[in-house]
Tab-separated table of C-alpha atoms in Angstrom:
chain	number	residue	atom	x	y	z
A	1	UNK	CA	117.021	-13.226	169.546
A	2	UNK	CA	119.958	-10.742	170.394
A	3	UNK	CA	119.075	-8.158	167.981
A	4	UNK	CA	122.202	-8.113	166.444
A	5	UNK	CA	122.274	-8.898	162.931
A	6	UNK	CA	125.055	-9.757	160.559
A	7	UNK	CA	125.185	-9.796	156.582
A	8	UNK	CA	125.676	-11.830	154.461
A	9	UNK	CA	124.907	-15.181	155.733
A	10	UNK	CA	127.653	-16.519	153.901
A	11	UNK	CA	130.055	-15.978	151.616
A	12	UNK	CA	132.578	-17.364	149.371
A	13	UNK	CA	135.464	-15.913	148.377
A	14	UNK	CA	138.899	-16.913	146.657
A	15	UNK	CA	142.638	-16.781	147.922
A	16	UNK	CA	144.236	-12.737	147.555
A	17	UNK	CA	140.767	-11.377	147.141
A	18	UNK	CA	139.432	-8.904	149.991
A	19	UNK	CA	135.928	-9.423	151.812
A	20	UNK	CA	133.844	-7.024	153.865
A	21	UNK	CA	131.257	-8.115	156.676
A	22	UNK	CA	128.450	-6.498	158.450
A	23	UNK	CA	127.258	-5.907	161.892
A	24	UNK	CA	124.616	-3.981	163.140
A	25	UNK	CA	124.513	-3.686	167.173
A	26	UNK	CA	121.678	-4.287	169.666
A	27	UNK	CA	119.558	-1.005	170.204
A	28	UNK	CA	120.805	0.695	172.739
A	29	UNK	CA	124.997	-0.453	172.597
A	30	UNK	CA	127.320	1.460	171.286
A	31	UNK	CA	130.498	-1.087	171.317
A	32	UNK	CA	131.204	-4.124	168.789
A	33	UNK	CA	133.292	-6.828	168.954
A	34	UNK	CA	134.322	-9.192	166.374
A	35	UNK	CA	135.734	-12.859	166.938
A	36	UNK	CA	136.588	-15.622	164.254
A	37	UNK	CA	135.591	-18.777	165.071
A	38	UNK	CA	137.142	-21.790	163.094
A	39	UNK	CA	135.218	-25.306	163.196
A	40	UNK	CA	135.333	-26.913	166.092
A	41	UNK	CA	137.107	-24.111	168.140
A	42	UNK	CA	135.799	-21.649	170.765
A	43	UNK	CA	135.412	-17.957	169.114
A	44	UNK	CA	138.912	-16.018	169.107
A	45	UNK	CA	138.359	-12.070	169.889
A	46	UNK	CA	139.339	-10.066	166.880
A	47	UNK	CA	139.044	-6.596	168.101
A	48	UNK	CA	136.552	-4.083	169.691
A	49	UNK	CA	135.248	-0.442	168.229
A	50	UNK	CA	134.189	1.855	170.816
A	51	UNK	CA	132.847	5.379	169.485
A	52	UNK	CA	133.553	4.600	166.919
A	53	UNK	CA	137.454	4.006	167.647
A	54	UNK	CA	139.153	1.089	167.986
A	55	UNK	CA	139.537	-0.240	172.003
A	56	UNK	CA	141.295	-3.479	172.052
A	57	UNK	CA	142.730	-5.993	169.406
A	58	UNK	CA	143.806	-9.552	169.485
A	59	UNK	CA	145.850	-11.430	167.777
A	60	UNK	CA	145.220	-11.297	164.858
A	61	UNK	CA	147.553	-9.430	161.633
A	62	UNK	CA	146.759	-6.080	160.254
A	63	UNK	CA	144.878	-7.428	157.124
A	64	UNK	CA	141.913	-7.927	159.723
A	65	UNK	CA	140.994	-3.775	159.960
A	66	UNK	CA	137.364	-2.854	160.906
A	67	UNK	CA	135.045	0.417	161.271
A	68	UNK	CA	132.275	1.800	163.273
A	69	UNK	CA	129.979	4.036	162.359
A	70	UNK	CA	128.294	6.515	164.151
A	71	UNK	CA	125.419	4.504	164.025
A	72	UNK	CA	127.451	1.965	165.455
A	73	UNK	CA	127.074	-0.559	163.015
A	74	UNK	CA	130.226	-2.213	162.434
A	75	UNK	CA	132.224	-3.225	159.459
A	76	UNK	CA	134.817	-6.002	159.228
A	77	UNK	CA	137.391	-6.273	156.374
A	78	UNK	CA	140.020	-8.640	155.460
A	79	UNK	CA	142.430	-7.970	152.993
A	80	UNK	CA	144.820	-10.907	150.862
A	81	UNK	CA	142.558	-13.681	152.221
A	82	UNK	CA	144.201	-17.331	153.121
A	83	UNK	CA	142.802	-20.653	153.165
A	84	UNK	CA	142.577	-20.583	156.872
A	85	UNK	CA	140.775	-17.392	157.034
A	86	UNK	CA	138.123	-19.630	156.886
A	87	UNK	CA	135.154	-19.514	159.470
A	88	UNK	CA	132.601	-18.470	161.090
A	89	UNK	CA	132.984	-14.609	161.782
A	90	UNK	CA	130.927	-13.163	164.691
A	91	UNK	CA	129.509	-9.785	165.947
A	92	UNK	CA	129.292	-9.408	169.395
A	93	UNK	CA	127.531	-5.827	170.784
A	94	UNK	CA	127.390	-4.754	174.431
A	95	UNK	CA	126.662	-1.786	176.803
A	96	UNK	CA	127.600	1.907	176.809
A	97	UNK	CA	130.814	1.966	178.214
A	98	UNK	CA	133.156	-0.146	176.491
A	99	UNK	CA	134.208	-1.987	179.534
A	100	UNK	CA	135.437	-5.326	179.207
A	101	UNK	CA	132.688	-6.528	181.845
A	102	UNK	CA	129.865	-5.623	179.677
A	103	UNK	CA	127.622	-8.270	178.763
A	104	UNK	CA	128.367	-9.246	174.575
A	105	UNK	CA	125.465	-10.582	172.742
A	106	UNK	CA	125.939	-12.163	169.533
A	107	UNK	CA	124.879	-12.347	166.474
A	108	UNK	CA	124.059	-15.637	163.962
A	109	UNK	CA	128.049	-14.852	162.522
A	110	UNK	CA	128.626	-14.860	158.820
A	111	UNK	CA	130.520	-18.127	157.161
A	112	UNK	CA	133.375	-17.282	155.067
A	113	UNK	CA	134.553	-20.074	152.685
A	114	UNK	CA	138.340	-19.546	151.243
A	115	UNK	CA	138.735	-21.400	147.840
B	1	UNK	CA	149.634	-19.039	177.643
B	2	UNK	CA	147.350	-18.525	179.573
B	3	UNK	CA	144.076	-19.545	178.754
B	4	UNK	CA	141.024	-20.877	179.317
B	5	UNK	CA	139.820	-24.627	178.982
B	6	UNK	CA	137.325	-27.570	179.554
B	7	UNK	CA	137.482	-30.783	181.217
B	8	UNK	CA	135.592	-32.924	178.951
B	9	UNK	CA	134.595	-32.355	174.820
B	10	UNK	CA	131.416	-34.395	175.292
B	11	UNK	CA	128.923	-35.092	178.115
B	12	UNK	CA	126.016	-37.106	177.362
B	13	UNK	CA	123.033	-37.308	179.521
B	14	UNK	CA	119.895	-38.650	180.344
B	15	UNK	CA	117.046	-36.475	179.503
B	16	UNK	CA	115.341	-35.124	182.817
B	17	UNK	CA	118.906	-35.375	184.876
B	18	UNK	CA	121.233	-33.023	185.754
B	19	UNK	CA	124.202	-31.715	183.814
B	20	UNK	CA	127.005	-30.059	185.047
B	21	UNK	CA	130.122	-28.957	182.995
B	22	UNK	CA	133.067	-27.799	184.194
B	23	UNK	CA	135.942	-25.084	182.914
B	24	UNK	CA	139.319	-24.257	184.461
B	25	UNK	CA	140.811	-20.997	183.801
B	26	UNK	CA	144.260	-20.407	184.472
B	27	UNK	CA	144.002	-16.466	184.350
B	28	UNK	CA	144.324	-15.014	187.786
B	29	UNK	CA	143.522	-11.784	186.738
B	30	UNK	CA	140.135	-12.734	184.777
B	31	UNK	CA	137.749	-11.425	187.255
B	32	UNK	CA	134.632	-11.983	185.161
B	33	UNK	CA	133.385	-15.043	183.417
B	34	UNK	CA	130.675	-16.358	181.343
B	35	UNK	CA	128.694	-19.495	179.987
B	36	UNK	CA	127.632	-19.298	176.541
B	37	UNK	CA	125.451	-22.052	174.599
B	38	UNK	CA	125.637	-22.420	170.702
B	39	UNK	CA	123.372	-24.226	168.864
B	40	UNK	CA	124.468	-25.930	165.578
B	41	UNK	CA	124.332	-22.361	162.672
B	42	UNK	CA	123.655	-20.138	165.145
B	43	UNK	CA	126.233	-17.598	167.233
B	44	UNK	CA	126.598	-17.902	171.031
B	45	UNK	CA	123.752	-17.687	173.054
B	46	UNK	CA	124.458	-15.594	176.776
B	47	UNK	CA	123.037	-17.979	179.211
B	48	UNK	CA	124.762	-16.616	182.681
B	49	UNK	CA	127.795	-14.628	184.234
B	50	UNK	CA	129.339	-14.275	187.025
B	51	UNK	CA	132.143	-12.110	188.663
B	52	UNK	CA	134.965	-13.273	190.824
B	53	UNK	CA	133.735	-11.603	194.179
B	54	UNK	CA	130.739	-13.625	193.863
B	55	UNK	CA	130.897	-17.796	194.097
B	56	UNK	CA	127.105	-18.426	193.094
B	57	UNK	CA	124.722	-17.486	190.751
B	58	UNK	CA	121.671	-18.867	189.939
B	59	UNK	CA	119.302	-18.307	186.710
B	60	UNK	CA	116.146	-20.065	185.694
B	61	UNK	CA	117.526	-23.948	185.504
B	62	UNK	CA	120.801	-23.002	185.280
B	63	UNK	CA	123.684	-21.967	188.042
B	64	UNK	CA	127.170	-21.328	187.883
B	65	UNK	CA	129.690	-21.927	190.772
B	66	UNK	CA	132.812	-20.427	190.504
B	67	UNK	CA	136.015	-21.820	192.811
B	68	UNK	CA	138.671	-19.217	192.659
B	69	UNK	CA	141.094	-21.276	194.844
B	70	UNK	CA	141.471	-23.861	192.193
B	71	UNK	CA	140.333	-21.419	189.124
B	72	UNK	CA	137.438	-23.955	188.527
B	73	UNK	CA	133.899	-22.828	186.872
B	74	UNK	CA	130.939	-25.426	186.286
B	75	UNK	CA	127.397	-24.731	184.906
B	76	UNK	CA	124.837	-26.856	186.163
B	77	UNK	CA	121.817	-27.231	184.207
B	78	UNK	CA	118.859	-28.629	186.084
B	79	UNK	CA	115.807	-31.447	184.550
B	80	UNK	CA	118.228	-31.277	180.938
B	81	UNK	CA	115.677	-31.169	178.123
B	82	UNK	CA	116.367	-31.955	174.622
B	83	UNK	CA	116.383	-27.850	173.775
B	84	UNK	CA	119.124	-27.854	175.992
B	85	UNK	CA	121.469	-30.093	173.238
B	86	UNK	CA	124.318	-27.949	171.914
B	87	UNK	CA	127.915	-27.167	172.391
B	88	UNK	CA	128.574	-24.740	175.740
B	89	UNK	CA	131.536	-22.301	176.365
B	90	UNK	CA	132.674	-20.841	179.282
B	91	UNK	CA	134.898	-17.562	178.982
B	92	UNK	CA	136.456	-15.173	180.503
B	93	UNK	CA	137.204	-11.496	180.888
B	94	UNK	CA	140.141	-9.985	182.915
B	95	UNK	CA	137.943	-6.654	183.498
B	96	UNK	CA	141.326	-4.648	182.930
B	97	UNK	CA	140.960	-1.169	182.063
B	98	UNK	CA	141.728	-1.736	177.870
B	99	UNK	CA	139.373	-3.961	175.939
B	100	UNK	CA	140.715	-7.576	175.779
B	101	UNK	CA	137.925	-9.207	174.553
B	102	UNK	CA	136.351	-12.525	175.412
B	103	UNK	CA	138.748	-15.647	175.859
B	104	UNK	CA	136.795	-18.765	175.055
B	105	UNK	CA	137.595	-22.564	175.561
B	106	UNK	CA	137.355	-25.457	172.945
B	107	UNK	CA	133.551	-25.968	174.439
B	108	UNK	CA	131.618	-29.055	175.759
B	109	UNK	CA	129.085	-30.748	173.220
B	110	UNK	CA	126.076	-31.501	175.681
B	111	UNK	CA	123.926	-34.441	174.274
B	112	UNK	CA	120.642	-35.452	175.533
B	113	UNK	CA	119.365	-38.973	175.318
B	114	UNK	CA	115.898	-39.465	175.358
């Protein structure tokens, strides 16, 4: 076990409506990544908080926003969900830096169904 | 793009033998890569890593080679056991200064028969 938990397991949700995920980081890291991982694919980086900042972003469209906490728990949100928003979203945490070289350790991921 | 990828989607295996399963990278600038395992409802597991000034690293059954002349990475696991059955990434950093994330290929679905 990683120690980094997500919430909920899974969730279903329907086309236009907005969903929120959870991530709480490994004891000791203060940076989160999130990835979205669609059946049968590899996990595509999302973006990272740092500080509670944001420090890097794929590619991914600007209804995918996220926060840190000082806590550095992590949320993720996605507004006017699509059918293909649906996967398996993960939480990665690592280090104290927020170097790119840090070890990530994941988390079980949450499974978001689109209807 | 660039990106990363794997040779082969499955690799089945006798249990007690060797695996080994390979990843090219086309990135010359990743300088840091990693092997991840993923079991069927669970996330990514960290099994090993390596950086680009080293070619060899070895855990407990497990080593990874990395060829930077060809941008070729393998993980070889040693005496496969049946806990050893899931899909495996390999992925890769660049190490630049801004946070790029974790670029991951399609994965290889290790099977173990008995």
């Amino acid at each position: 076990e990683t120690g980094v938990t997500q919430s909920p397991t899974h969730l279903i949700k329907t086309r236009g409506q907005q969903v929120t995920l959870r991530c709480s980081s490994q004891s000791g890291h203060n940076t989160v990544s999130w990835y979205q991982q669609a059946l049968g694919q590899g996990p595509q980086f999302i973006f990272q908080y740092y500080r509670e900042e944001e420090n890097g972003r794929g590619n991914f469209p600007p209804r995918f926003s996220g926060l840190q906490f000082p806590n550095y728990s992590s949320e993720l949100n996605v507004n006017a969900l699509e059918l293909d928003d649906s996967a398996l979203y993960l939480c990665a945490s690592s280090g104290l830096y927020g170097r790119s070289t840090d070890t990530q350790y994941f988390g079980p991921g949450t499974r978001l169904t689109v209807l | 793009g660039e990106s990363v990828g794997l040779h082969l989607p499955t690799l089945s295996v006798q249990e007690g033998d060797n695996s080994i399963i390979n990843c090219a990278y086309s990135n010359s600038a990743s300088d840091y890569f990693i092997w991840y395992k993923q079991e069927s409802g669970k996330g990514p597991q960290f099994i090993i890593d390596i950086r680009s000034n080293m070619d060899k690293r070895q855990g407990q059954r497990v080593t990874v080679l990395l060829n930077k002349t060809v941008k070729h990475l393998s993980l070889q696991i040693a005496a496969t056991q049946p806990g050893d059955s899931a899909v495996y990434f390999c992925a890769e950093n660049t190490g630049g200064g801004g946070a790029d994330g974790l670029t991951f290929g399609k994965g290889t679905h290790l099977i173990i028969q008995p």
